[in-house]
Short mmCIF file of C-alpha atoms and ligand atoms in Angstrom, two decimals:
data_model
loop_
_atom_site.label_atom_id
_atom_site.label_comp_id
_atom_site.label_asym_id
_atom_site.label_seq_id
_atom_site.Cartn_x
_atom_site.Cartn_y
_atom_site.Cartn_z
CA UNK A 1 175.16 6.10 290.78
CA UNK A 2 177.29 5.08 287.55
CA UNK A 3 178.98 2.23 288.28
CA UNK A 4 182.48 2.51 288.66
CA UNK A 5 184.90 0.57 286.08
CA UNK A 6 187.33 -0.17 288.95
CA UNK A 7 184.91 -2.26 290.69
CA UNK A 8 186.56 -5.42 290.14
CA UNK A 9 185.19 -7.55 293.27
CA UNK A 10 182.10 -7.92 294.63
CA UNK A 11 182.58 -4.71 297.09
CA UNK A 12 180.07 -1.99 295.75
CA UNK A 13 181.38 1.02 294.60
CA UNK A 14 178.99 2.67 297.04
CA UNK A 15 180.69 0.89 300.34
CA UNK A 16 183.87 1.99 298.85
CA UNK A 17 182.77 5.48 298.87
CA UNK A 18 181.59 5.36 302.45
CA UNK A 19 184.52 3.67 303.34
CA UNK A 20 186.16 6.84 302.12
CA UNK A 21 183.83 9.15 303.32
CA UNK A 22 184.24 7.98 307.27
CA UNK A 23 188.09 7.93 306.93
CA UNK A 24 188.16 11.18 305.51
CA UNK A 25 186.52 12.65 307.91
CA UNK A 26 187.87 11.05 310.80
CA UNK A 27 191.05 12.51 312.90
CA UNK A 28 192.81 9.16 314.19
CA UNK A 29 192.10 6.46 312.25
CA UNK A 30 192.68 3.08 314.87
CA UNK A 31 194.04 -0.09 312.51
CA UNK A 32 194.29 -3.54 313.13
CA UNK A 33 195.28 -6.55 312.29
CA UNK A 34 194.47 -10.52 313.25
CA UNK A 35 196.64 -11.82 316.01
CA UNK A 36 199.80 -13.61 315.43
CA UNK A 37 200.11 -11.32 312.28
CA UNK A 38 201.17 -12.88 308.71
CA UNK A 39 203.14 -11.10 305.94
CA UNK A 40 199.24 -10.10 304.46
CA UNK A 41 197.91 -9.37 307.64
CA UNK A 42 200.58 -6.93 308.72
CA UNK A 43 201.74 -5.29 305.33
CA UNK A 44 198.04 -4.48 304.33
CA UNK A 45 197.49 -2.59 308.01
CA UNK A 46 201.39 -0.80 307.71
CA UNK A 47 200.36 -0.16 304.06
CA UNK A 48 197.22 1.89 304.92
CA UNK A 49 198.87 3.24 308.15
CA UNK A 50 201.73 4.26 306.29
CA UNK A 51 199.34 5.76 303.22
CA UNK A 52 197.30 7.79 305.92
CA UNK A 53 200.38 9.14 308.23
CA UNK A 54 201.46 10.95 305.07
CA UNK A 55 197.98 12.19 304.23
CA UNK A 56 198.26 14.14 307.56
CA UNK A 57 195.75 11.73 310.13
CA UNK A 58 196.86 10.34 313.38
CA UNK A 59 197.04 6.59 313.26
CA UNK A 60 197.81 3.77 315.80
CA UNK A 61 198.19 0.24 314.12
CA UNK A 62 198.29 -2.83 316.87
CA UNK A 63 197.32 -6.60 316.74
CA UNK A 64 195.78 -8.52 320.13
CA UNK A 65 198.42 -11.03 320.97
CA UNK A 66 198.96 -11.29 325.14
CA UNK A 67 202.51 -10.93 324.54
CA UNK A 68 202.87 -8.38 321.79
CA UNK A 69 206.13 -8.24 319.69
CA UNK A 70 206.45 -8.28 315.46
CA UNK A 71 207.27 -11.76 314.28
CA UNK A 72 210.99 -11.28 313.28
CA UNK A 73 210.14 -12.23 309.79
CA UNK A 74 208.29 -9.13 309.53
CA UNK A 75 210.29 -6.31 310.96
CA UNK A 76 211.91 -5.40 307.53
CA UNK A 77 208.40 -3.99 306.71
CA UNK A 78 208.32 0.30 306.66
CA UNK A 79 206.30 1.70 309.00
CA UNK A 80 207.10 -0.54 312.57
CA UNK A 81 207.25 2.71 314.34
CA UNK A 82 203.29 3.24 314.12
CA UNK A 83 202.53 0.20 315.59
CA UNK A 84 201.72 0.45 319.59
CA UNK A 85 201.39 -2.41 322.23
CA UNK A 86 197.37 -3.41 322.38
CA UNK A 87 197.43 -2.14 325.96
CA UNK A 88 197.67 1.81 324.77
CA UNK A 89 195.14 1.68 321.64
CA UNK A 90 191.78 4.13 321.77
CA UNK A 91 189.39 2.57 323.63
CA UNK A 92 186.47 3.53 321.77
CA UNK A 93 188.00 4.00 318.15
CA UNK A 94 186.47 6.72 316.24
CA UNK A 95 187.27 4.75 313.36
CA UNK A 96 188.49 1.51 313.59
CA UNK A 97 189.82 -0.71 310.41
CA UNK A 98 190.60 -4.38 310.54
CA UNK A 99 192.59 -6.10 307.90
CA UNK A 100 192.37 -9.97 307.29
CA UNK A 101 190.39 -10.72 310.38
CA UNK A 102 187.45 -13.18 309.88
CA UNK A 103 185.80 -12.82 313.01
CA UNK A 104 186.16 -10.56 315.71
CA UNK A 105 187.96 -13.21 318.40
CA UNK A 106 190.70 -13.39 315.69
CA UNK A 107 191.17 -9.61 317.14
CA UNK A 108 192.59 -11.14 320.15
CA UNK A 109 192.70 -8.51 322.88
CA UNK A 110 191.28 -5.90 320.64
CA UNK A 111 188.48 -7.25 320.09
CA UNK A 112 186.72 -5.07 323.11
CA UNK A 113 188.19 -2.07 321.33
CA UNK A 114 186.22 -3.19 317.29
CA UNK A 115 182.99 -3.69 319.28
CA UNK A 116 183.13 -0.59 321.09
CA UNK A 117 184.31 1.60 317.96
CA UNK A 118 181.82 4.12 316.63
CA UNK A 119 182.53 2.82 312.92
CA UNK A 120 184.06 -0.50 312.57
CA UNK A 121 185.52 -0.93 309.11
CA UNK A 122 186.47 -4.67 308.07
CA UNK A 123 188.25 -5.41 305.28
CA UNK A 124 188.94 -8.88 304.25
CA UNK A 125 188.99 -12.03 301.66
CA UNK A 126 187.95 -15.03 304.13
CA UNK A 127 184.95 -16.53 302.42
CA UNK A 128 184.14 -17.26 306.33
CA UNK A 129 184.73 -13.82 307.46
CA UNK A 130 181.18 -13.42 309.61
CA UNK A 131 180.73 -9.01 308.77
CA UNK A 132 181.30 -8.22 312.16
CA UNK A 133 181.98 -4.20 311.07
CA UNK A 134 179.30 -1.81 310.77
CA UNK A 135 180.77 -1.58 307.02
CA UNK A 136 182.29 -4.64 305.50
CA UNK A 137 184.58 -4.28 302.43
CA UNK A 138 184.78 -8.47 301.94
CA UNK A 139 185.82 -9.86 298.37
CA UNK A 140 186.53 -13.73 298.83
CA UNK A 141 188.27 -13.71 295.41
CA UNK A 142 190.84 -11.05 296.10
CA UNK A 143 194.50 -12.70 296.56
CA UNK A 144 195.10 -11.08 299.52
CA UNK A 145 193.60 -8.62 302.00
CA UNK A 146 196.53 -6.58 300.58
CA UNK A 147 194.63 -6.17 297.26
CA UNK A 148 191.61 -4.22 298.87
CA UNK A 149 194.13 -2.38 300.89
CA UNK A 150 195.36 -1.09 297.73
CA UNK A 151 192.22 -0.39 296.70
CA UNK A 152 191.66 2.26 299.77
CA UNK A 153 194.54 3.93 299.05
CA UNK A 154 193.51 4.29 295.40
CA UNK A 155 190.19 5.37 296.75
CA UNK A 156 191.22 7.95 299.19
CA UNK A 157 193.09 9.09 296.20
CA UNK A 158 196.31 9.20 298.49
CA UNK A 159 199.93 8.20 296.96
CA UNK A 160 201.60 4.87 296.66
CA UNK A 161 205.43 4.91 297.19
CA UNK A 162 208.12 2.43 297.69
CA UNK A 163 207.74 1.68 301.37
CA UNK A 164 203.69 1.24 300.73
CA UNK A 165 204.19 -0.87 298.23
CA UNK A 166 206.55 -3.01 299.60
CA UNK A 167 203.88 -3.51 302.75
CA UNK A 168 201.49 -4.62 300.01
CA UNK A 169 203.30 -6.60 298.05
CA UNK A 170 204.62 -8.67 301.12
CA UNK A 171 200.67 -8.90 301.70
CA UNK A 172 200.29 -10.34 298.22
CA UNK A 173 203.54 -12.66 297.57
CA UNK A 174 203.05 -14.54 300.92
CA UNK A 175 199.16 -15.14 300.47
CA UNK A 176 199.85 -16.25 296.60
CA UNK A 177 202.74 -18.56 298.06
CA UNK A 178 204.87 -16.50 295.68
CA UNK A 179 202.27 -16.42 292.73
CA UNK A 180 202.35 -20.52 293.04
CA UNK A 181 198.85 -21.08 294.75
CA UNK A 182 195.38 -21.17 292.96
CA UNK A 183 194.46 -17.52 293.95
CA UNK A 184 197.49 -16.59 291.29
CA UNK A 185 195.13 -14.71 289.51
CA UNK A 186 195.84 -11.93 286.02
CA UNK A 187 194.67 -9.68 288.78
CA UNK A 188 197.22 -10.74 291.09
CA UNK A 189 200.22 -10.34 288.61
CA UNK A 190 198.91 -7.49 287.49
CA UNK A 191 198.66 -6.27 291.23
CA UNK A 192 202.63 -6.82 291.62
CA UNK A 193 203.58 -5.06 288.25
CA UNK A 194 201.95 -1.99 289.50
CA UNK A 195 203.73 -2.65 292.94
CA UNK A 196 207.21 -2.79 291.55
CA UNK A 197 206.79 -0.04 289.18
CA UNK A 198 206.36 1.81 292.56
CA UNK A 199 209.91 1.38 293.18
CA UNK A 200 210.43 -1.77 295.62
CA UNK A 201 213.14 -4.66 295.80
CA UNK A 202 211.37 -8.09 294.56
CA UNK A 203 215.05 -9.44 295.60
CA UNK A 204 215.24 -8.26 299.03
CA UNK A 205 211.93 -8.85 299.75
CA UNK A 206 212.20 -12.46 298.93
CA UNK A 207 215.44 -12.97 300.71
CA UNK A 208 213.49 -11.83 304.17
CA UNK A 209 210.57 -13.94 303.60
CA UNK A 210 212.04 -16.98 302.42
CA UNK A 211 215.54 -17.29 302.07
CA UNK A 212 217.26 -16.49 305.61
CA UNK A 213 216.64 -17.93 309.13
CA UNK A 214 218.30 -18.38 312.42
CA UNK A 215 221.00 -21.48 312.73
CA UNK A 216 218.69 -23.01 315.09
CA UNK A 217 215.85 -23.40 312.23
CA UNK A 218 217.76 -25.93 310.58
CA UNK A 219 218.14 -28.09 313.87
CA UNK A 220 214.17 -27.37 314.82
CA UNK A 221 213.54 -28.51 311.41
CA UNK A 222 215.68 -31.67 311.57
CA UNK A 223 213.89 -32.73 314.55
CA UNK A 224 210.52 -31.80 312.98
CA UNK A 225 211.08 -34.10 309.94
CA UNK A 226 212.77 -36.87 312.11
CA UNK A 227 209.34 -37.98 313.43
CA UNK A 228 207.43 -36.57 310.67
CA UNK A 229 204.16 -39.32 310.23
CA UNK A 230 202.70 -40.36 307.13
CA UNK A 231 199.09 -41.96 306.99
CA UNK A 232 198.07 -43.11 303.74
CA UNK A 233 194.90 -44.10 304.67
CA UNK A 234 193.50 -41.28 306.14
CA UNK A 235 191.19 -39.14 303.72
CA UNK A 236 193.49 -38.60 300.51
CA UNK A 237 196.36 -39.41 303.05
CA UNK A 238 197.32 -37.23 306.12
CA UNK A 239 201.55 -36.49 306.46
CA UNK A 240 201.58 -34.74 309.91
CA UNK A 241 204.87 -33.62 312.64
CA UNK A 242 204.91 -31.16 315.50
CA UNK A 243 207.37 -28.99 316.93
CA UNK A 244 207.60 -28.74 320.68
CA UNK A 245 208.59 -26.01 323.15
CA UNK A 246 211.59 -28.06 324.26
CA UNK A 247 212.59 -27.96 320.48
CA UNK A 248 213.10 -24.62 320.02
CA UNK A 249 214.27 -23.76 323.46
CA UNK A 250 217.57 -26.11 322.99
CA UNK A 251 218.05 -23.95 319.64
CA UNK A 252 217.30 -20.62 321.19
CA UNK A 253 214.34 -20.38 318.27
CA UNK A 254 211.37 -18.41 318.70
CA UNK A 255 207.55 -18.98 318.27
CA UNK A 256 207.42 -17.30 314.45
CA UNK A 257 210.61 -18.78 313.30
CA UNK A 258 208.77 -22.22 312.40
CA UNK A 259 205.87 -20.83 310.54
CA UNK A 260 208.04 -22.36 307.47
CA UNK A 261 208.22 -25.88 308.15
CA UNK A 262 204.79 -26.89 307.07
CA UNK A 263 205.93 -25.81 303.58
CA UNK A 264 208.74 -28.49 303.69
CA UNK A 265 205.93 -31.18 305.36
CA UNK A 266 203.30 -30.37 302.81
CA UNK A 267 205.31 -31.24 299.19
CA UNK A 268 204.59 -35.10 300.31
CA UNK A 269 202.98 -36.58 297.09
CA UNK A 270 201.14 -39.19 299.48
CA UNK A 271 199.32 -37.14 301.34
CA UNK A 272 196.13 -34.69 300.34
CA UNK A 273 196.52 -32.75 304.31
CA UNK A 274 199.56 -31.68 305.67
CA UNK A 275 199.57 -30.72 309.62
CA UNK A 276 201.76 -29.82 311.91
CA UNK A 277 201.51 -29.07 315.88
CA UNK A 278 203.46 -25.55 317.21
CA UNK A 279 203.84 -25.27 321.11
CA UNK A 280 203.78 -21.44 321.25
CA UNK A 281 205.36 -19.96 324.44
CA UNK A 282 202.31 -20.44 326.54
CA UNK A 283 201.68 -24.27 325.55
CA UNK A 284 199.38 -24.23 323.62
CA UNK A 285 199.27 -26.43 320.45
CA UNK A 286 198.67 -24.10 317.03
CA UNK A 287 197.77 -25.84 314.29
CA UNK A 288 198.50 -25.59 310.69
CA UNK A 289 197.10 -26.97 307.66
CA UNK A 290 197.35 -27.62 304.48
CA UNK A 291 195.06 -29.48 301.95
CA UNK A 292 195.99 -29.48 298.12
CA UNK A 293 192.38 -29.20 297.61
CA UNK A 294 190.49 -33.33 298.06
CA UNK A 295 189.83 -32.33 301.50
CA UNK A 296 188.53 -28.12 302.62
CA UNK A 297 190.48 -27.42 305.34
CA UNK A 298 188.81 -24.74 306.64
CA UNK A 299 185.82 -26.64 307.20
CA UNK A 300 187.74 -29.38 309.06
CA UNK A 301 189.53 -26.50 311.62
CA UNK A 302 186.32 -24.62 311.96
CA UNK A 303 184.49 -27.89 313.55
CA UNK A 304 187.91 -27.34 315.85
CA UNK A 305 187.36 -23.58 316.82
CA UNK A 306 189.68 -22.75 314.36
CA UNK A 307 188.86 -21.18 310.15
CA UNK A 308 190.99 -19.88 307.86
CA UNK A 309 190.79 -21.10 303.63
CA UNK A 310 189.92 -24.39 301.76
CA UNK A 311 193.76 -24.84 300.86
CA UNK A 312 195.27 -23.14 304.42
CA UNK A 313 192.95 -23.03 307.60
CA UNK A 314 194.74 -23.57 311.38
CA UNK A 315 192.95 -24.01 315.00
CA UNK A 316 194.21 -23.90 318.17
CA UNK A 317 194.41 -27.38 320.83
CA UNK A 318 194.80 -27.54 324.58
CA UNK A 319 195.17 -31.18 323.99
CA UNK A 320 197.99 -33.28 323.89
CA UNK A 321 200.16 -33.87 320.50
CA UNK A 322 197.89 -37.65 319.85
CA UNK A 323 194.47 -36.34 321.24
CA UNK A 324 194.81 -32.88 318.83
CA UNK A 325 195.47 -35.42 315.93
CA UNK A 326 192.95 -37.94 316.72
CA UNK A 327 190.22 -35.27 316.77
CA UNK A 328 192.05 -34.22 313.42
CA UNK A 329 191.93 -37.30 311.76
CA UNK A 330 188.31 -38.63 312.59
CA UNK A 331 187.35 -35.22 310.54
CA UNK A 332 188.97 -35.87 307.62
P1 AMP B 401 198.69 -20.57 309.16
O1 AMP B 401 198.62 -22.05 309.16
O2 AMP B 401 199.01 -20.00 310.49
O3 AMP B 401 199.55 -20.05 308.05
O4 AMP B 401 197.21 -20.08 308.86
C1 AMP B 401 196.52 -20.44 307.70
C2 AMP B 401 195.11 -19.85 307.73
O5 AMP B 401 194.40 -20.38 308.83
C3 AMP B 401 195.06 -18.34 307.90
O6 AMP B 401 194.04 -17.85 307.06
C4 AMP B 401 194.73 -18.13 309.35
O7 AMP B 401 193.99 -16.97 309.54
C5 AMP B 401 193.91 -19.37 309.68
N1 AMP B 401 194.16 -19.78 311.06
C6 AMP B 401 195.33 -20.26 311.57
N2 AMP B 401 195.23 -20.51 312.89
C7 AMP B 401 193.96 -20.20 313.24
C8 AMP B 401 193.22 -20.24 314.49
N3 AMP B 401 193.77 -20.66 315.63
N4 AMP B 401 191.94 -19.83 314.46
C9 AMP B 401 191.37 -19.39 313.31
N5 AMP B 401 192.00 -19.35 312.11
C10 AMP B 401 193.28 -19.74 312.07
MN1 MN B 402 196.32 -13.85 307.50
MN1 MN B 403 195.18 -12.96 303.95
#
């Protein structure tokens, strides 16, 4: 086979084309995404849900969480109304795609359904992601699992319009941290200029990611940085704060609404690793991280059960606020 001059990344033109051939000959195509979705996560599935739907398939999009709802952040994205609760997906997917999920417990409760599908299709940029599909489409230097996600839809030779590219390009501006983090690539930027020539709203996009939030966010966050913790002396310096059910309950603030608040913790110029603890709604501690690069993070959370990237990686602790952050700090 002549190789093809679109193949950028390491996926082979070949797995591309199978990729193609199983979706095109599948009737329902069964997406998914990894639990607790992210702006990437989410846009790239509602991207190639949305891309499909007009193509004519039947398609069901979910994610695993035990209490399923789209974080509010994302419910601007086209394309909500093919998402289902976990609980009515196929249970043996003809063909089953997974976007950004490293490893098949990141599928939450759909992780039965991936290993029970007759074709599993992953695609994903984790350098950790394990190739849990029986086809896996995995370039660790795209931006974003959004970029292969375009990459399909080129494929399957189906149109791109506004509300697709807006589900992508949500994928790619929250991965790149707004084109500010080190997987800024020409082929990212050159990504979004085909994206907005699509016809999508760079302004109104940003405003929903970034620049709005509940009252209560401000009052979470005050209490946040109040007993924010700097240690110089651990690793390149470790700046760490956690947010507690109680917090967001006297400010009526959901789970997802304090995704944001490691941004603030992590611009500390003493401190290589940023942290910070989130009580979800069940109690259990999820961690985020953030190294600006002395320290691989993803290493560090994977000794924890967690994974994610060198510069962004999280885990999950049933311990208390000082035992999660001991075991945390004699890694580092
Ligand atoms: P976050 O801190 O939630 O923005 O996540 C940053 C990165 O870490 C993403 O790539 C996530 O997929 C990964 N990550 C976060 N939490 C976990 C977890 N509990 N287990 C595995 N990976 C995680
Ligand atoms: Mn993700
Ligand atoms: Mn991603």
């Amino acid at each position: 086979m002549t190789p093809d001059p679109r193949d950028d990344g390491p996926v082979s033109g070949q797995d591309w084309d199978r990729a193609v051939e199983l979706i095109s000959a599948a009737d329902e195509v069964a997406l998914a995404c990894h639990v607790s979705p992210d702006g990437d996560a989410l846009g790239s599935t509602l991207a190639v849900g949305l891309a499909l739907r007009a193509a004519g398939k039947r398609v069901t999009a979910s994610f695993g969480d035990r209490s399923f709802h789209v974080p509010r952040l994302l419910r601007f994205l086209p394309g909500q109304d093919l998402l289902t609760d976990p609980a009515h997906y196929p249970a043996v997917p003809e063909v089953m795609v997974t976007f950004d999920v490293p490893t098949v417990e990141r599928l939450g409760t759909l992780a039965g359904n991936a290993v029970r599908a007759r074709e599993l299709i992953v695609l994903d940029h984790h350098p950790s992601n394990t190739g849990f599909g029986t086809l896996n489409l995995i370039d660790p230097a795209a931006a974003a699992t959004a970029v292969l996600a375009e990459e399909l839809i080129r494929r399957l030779d189906l149109p791109i319009d506004g509300a697709i590219a807006t589900c992508l390009y949500v994928g790619l501006v929250t991965d790149t941290g707004s084109f500010r983090h080190s997987s800024t690539t020409p082929r990212a930027h050159a990504m979004a200029a085909r994206l907005v020539a699509c016809g999508l709203d760079p302004e109104q996009i940003a405003r929903e990611l970034w620049d709005r939030s509940p009252f209560g966010y401000l009052k979470v966050l005050g209490a946040a940085l109040e007993r924010v913790r700097l240690e110089p002396e651990v690793g390149g310096g470790l700046v760490w704060t956690f947010v507690t059910r109680a917090d967001r309950a006297a400010h009526g603030l959901p789970y997802d609404e304090v995704e944001g608040i490691i941004d603030v913790v992590r611009r500390t110029d003493e401190a290589d690793v940023a942290a910070i603890l989130k009580e979800d709604d069940e109690g259990a501690w999820q961690v985020s991280t953030r190294s600006k690069g002395g320290v691989d993070v993803s290493r560090v959370c994977a000794e924890l059960g967690g994974g994610g990237h060198a510069k962004a990686a999280g885990f999950t602790s049933h311990l208390p606020v000082e035992e999660t952050i001991a075991s945390l700090r004699a890694l580092l």
